[in-house]
PDB file of C-alpha atoms in Angstrom:
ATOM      1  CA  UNK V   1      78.447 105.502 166.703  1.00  0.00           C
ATOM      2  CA  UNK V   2      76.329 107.797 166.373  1.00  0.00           C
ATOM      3  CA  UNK V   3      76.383 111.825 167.443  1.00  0.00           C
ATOM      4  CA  UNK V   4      72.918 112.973 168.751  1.00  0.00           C
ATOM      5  CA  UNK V   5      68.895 110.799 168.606  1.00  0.00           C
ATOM      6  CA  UNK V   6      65.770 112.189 169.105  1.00  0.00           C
ATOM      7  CA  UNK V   7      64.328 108.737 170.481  1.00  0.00           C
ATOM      8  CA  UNK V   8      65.155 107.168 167.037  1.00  0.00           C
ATOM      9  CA  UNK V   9      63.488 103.870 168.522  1.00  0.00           C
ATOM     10  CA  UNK V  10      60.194 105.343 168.142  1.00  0.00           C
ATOM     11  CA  UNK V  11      60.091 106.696 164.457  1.00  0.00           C
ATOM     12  CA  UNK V  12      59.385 103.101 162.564  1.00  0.00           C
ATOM     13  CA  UNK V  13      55.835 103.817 164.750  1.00  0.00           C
ATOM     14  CA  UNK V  14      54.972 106.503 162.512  1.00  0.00           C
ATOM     15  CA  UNK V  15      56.591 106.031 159.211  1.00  0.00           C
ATOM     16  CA  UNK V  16      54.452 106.234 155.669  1.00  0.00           C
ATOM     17  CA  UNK V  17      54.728 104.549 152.681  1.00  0.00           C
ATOM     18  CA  UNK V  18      56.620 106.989 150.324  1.00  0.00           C
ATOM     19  CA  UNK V  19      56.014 107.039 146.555  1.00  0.00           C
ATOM     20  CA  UNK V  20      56.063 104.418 144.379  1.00  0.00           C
ATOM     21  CA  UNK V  21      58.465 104.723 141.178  1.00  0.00           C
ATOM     22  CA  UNK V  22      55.390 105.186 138.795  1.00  0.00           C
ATOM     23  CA  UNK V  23      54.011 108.089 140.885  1.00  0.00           C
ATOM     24  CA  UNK V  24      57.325 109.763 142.260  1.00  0.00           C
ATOM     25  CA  UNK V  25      57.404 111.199 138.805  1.00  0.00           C
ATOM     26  CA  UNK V  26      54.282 112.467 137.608  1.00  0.00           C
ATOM     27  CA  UNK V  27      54.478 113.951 141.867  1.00  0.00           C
ATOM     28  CA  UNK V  28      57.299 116.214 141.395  1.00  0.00           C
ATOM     29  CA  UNK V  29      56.108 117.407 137.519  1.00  0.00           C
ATOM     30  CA  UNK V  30      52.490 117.988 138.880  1.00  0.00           C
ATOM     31  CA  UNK V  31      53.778 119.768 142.592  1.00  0.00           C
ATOM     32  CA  UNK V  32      56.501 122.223 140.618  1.00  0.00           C
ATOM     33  CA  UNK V  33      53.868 123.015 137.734  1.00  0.00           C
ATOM     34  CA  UNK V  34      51.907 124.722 140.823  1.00  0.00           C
ATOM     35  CA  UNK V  35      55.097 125.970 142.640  1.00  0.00           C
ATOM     36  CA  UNK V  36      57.841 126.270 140.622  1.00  0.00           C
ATOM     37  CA  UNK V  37      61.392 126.894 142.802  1.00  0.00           C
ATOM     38  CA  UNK V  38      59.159 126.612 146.133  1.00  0.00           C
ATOM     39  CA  UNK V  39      59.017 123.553 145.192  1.00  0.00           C
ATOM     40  CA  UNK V  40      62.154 121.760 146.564  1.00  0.00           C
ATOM     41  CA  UNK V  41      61.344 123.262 149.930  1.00  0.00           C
ATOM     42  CA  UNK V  42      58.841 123.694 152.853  1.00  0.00           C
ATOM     43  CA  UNK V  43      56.369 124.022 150.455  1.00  0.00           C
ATOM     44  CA  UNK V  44      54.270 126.322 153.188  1.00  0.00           C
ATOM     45  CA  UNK V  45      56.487 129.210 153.074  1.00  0.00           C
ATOM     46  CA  UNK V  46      57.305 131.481 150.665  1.00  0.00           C
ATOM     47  CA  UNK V  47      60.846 132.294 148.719  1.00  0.00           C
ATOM     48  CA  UNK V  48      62.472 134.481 151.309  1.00  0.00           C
ATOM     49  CA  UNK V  49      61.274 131.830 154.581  1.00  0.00           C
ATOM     50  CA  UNK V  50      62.530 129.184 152.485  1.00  0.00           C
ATOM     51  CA  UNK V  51      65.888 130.884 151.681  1.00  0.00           C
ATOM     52  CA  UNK V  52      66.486 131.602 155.382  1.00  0.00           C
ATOM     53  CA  UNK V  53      65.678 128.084 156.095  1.00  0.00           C
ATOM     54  CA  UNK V  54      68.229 127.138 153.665  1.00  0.00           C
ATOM     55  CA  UNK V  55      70.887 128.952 155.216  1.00  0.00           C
ATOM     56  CA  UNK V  56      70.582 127.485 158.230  1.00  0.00           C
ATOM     57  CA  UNK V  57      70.290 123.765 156.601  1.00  0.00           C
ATOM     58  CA  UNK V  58      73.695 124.512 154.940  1.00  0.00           C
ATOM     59  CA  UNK V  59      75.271 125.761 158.060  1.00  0.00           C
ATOM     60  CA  UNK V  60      73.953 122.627 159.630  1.00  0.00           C
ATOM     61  CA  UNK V  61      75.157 119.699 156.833  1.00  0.00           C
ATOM     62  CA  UNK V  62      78.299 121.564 155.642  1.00  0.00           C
ATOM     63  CA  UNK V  63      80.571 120.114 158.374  1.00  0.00           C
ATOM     64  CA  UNK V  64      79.601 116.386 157.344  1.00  0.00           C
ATOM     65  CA  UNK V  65      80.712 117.127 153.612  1.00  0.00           C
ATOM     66  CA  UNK V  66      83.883 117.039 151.891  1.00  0.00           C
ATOM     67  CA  UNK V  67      82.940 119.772 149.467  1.00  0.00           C
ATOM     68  CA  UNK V  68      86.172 118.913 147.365  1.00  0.00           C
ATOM     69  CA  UNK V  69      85.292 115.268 146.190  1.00  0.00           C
ATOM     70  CA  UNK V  70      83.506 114.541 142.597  1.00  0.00           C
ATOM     71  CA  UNK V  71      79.465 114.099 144.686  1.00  0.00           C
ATOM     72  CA  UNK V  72      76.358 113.096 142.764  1.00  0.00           C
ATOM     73  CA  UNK V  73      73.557 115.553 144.439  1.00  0.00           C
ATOM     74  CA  UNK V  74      70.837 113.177 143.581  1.00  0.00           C
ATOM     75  CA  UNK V  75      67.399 115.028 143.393  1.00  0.00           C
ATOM     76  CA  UNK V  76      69.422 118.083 142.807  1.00  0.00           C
ATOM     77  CA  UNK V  77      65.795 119.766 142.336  1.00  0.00           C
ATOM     78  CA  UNK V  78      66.635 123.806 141.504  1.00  0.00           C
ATOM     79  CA  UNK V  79      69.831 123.084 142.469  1.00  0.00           C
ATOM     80  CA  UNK V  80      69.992 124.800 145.913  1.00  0.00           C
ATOM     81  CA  UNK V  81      73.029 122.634 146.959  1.00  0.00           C
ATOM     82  CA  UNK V  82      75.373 123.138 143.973  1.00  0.00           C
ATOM     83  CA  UNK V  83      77.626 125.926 145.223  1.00  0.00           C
ATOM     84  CA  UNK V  84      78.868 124.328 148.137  1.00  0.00           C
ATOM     85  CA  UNK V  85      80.535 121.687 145.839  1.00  0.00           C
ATOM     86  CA  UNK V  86      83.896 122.055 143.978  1.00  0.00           C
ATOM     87  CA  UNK V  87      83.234 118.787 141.735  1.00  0.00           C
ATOM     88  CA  UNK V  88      79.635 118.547 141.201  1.00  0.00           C
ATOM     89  CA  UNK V  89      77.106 116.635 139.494  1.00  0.00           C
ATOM     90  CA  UNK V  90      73.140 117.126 139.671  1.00  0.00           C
ATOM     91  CA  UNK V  91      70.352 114.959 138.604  1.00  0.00           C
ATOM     92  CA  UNK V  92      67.065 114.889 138.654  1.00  0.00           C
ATOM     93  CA  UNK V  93      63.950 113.482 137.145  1.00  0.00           C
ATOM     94  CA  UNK V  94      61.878 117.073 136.675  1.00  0.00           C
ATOM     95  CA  UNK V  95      63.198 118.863 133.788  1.00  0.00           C
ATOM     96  CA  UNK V  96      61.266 121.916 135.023  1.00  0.00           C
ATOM     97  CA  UNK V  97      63.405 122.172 137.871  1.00  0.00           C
ATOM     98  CA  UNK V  98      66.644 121.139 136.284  1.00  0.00           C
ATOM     99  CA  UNK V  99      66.712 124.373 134.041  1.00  0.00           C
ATOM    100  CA  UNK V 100      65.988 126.476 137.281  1.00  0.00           C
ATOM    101  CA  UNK V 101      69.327 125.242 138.453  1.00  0.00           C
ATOM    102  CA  UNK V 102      70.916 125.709 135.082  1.00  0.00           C
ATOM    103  CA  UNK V 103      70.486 129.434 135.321  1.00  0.00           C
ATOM    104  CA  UNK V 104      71.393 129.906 138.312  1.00  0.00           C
ATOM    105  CA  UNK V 105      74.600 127.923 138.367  1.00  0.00           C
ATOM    106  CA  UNK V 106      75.996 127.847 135.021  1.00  0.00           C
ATOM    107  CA  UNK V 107      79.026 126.439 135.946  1.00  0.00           C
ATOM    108  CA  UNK V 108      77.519 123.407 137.070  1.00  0.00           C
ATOM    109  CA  UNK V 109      76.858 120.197 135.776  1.00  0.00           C
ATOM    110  CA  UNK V 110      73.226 118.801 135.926  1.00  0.00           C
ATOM    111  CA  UNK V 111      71.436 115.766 133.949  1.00  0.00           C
ATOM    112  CA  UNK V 112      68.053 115.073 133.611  1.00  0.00           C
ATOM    113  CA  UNK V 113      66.946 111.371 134.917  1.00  0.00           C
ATOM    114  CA  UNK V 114      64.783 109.519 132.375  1.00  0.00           C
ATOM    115  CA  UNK V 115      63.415 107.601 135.144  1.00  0.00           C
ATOM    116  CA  UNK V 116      64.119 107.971 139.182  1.00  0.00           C
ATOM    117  CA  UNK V 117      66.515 104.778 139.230  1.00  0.00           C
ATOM    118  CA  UNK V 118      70.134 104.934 137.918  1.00  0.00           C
ATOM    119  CA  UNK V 119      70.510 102.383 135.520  1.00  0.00           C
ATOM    120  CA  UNK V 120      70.004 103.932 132.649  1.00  0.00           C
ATOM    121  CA  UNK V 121      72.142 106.819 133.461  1.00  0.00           C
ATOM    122  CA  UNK V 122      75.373 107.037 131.099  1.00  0.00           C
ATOM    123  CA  UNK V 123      75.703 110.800 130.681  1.00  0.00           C
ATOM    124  CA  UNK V 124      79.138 110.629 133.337  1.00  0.00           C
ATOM    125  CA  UNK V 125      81.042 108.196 134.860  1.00  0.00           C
ATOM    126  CA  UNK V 126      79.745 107.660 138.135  1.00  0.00           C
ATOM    127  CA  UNK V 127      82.179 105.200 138.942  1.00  0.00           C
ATOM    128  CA  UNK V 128      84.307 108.176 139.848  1.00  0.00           C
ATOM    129  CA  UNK V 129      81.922 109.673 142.441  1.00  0.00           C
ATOM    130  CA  UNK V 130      83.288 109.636 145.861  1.00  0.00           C
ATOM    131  CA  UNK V 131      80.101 111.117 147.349  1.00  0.00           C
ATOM    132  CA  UNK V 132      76.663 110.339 147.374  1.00  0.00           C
ATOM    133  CA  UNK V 133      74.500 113.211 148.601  1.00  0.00           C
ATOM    134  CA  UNK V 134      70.763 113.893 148.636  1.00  0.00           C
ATOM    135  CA  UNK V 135      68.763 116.670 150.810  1.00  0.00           C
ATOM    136  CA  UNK V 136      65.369 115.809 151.800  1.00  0.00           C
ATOM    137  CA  UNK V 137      64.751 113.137 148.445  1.00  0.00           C
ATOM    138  CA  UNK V 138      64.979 109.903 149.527  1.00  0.00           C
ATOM    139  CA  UNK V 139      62.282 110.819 152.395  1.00  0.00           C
ATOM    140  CA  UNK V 140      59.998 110.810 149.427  1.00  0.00           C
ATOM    141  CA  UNK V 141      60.508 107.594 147.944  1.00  0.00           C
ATOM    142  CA  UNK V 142      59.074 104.317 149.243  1.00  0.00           C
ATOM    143  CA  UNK V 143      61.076 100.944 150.206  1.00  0.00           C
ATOM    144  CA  UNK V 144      61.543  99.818 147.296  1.00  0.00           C
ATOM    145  CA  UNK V 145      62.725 102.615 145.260  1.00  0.00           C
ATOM    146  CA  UNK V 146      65.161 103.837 147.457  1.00  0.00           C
ATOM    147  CA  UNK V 147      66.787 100.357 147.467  1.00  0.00           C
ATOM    148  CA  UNK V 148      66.417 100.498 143.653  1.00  0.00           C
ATOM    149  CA  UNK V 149      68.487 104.041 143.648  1.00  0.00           C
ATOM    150  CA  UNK V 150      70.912 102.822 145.952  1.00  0.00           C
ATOM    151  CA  UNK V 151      70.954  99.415 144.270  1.00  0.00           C
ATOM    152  CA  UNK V 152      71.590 101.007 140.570  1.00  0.00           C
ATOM    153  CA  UNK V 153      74.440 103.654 141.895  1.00  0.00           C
ATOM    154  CA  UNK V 154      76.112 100.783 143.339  1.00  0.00           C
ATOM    155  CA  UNK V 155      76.001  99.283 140.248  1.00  0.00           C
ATOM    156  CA  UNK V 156      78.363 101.900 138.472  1.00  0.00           C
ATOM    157  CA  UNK V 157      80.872 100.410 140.613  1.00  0.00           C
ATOM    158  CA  UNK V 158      81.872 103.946 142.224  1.00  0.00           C
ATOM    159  CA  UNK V 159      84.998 102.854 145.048  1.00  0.00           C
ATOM    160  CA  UNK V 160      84.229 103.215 148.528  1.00  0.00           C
ATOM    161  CA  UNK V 161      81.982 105.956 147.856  1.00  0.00           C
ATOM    162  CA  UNK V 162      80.432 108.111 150.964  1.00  0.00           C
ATOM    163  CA  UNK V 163      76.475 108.430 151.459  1.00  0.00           C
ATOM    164  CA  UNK V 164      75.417 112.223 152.980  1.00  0.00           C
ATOM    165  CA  UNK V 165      72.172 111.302 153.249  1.00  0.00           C
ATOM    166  CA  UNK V 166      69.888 114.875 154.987  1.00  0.00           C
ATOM    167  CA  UNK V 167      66.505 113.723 155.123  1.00  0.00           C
ATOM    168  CA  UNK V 168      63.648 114.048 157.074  1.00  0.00           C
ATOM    169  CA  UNK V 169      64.043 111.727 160.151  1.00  0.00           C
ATOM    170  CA  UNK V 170      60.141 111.289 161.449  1.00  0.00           C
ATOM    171  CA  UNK V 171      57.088 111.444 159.148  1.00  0.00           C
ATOM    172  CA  UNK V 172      55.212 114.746 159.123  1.00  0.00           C
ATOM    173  CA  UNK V 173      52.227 114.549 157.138  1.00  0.00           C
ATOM    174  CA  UNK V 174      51.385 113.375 153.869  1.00  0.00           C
ATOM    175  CA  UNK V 175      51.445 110.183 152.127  1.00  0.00           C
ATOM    176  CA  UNK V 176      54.727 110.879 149.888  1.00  0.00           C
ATOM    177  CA  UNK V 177      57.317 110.825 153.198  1.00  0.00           C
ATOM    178  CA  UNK V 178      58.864 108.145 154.238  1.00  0.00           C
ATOM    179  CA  UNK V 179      60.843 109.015 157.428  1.00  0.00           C
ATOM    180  CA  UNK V 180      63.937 106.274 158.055  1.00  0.00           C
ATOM    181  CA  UNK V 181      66.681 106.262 160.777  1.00  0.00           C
ATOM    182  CA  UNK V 182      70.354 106.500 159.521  1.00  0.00           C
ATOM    183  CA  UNK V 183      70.831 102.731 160.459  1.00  0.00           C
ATOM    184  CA  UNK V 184      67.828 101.954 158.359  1.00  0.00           C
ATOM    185  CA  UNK V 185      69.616 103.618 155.291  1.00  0.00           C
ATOM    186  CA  UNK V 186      72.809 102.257 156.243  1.00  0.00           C
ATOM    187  CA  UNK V 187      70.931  98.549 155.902  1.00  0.00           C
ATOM    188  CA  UNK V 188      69.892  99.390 152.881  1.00  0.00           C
ATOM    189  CA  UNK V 189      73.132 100.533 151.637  1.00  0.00           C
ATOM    190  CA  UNK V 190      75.026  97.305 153.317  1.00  0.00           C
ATOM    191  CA  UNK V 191      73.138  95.325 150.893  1.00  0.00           C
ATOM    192  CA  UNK V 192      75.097  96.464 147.820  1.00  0.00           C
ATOM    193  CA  UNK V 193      78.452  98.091 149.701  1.00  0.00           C
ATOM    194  CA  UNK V 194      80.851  97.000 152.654  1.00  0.00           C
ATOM    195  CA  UNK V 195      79.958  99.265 155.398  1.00  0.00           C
ATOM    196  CA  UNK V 196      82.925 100.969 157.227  1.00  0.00           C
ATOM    197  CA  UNK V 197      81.337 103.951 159.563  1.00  0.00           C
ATOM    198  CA  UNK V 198      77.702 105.449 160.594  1.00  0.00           C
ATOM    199  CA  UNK V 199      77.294 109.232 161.855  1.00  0.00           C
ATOM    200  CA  UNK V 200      74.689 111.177 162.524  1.00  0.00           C
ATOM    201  CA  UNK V 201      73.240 114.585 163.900  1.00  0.00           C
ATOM    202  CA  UNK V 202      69.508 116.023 163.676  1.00  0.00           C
ATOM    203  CA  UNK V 203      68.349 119.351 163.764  1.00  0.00           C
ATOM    204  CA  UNK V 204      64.988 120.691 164.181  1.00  0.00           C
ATOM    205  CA  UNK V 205      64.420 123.568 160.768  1.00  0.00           C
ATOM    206  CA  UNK V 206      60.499 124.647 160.417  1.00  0.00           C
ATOM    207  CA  UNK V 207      59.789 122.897 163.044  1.00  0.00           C
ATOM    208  CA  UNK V 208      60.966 119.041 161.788  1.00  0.00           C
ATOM    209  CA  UNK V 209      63.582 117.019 162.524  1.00  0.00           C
ATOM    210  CA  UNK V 210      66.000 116.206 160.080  1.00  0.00           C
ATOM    211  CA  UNK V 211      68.714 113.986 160.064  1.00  0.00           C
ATOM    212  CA  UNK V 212      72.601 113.862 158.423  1.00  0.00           C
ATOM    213  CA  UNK V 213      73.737 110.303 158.348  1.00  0.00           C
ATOM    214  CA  UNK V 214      77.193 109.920 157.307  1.00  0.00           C
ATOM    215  CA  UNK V 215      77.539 106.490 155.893  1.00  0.00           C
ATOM    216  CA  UNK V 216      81.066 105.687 155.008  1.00  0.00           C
ATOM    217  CA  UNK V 217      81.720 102.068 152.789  1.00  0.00           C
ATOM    218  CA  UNK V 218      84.911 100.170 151.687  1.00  0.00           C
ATOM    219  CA  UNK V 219      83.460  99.491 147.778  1.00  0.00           C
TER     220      UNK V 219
END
């Protein structure tokens, strides 16, 4: 099913741990106090690296997205991802970074997250959403937060929503990444969704390899 592996077999070898839900918050506040709208990407390189790298990650997921369905970018961050969508909605738990995107698309709709879970989240329907998307954020999170996100979007009963999940696919350093092959998402996805398709593709950008899954359901 799927497009293109690096060895996918070998990445549960090397995966961390992820953050928790008590520290995933008080992470991002702390890291974008320091860096501001570096922040959301390689945080080693500066504004203009980062916006080339950007480019090229666009280039790279914008064939596995249907940029004319209603899609929650979850962990929107500065909101790098918003133009590419016709019906958009952003959220995010770090206000900081939520206002960045503001002003820079103010067209676009973006909500701050009260905590990093969904199930407190009333501010749209998200039972309209046909697309779940989410760029290098669910790398971040451990086990069992990123079943709790998936777990509380399913929840809003969206219908036969799609998952564009473009995340780091092998851990590179640090104790806050989580690396996960698309069939480990799509497991944890299965638990709360019927499962219909799996694609993927990866792409080495500053030197890592990322990952699109494309994880279609039937509700």
């Amino acid at each position: 099913m799927g497009r293109k592996s690096y060895k996918l077999s070998k990445i549960n070898k090397i995966m961390m741990n992820g953050l928790t839900k008590q520290e995933l918050q008080k992470y991002w506040i702390d890291r974008s106090t320091q860096q501001g709208k570096r922040t959301v990407g390689y945080a080693g390189h500066d504004s203009n690296q980062q916006d080339i790298e950007y480019d090229e990650k666009i280039s790279f997921v914008l064939p596995w997205v249907d940029c004319e369905l209603l899609t929650l970018d979850y962990g929107c961050g500065v909101g790098r991802w918003a133009k590419i969508f016709k019906n958009y909605i952003g959220v995010d738990v770090t206000q900081n970074l939520l206002q960045i995107a503001i002003e820079e698309n103010p067209t676009k709709n973006f909500f701050h997250l009260q905590t990093p879970s969904l199930e407190m989240f009333n501010s749209v329907d998200l039972s309209k959403v046909k697309q779940f998307f989410t760029s290098t954020v669910l790398q971040h999170c451990d086990d069992v937060l990123c079943d709790e996100i998936i777990k509380t979007f399913a929840d809003h009963n969206p219908m036969s929503p799609t998952f564009i999940l473009y995340e780091t696919s092998i851990k590179a350093g640090g104790y806050h990444n989580k690396g996960r092959t698309s069939y480990e998402y799509s497991n944890i996805i299965g638990k709360y969704s019927s499962l219909k398709d799996i694609t993927f593709e990866e792409h080495l950008v500053h030197g890592q390899p990322h990952t699109i899954s494309k994880i279609t359901t039937d509700g």
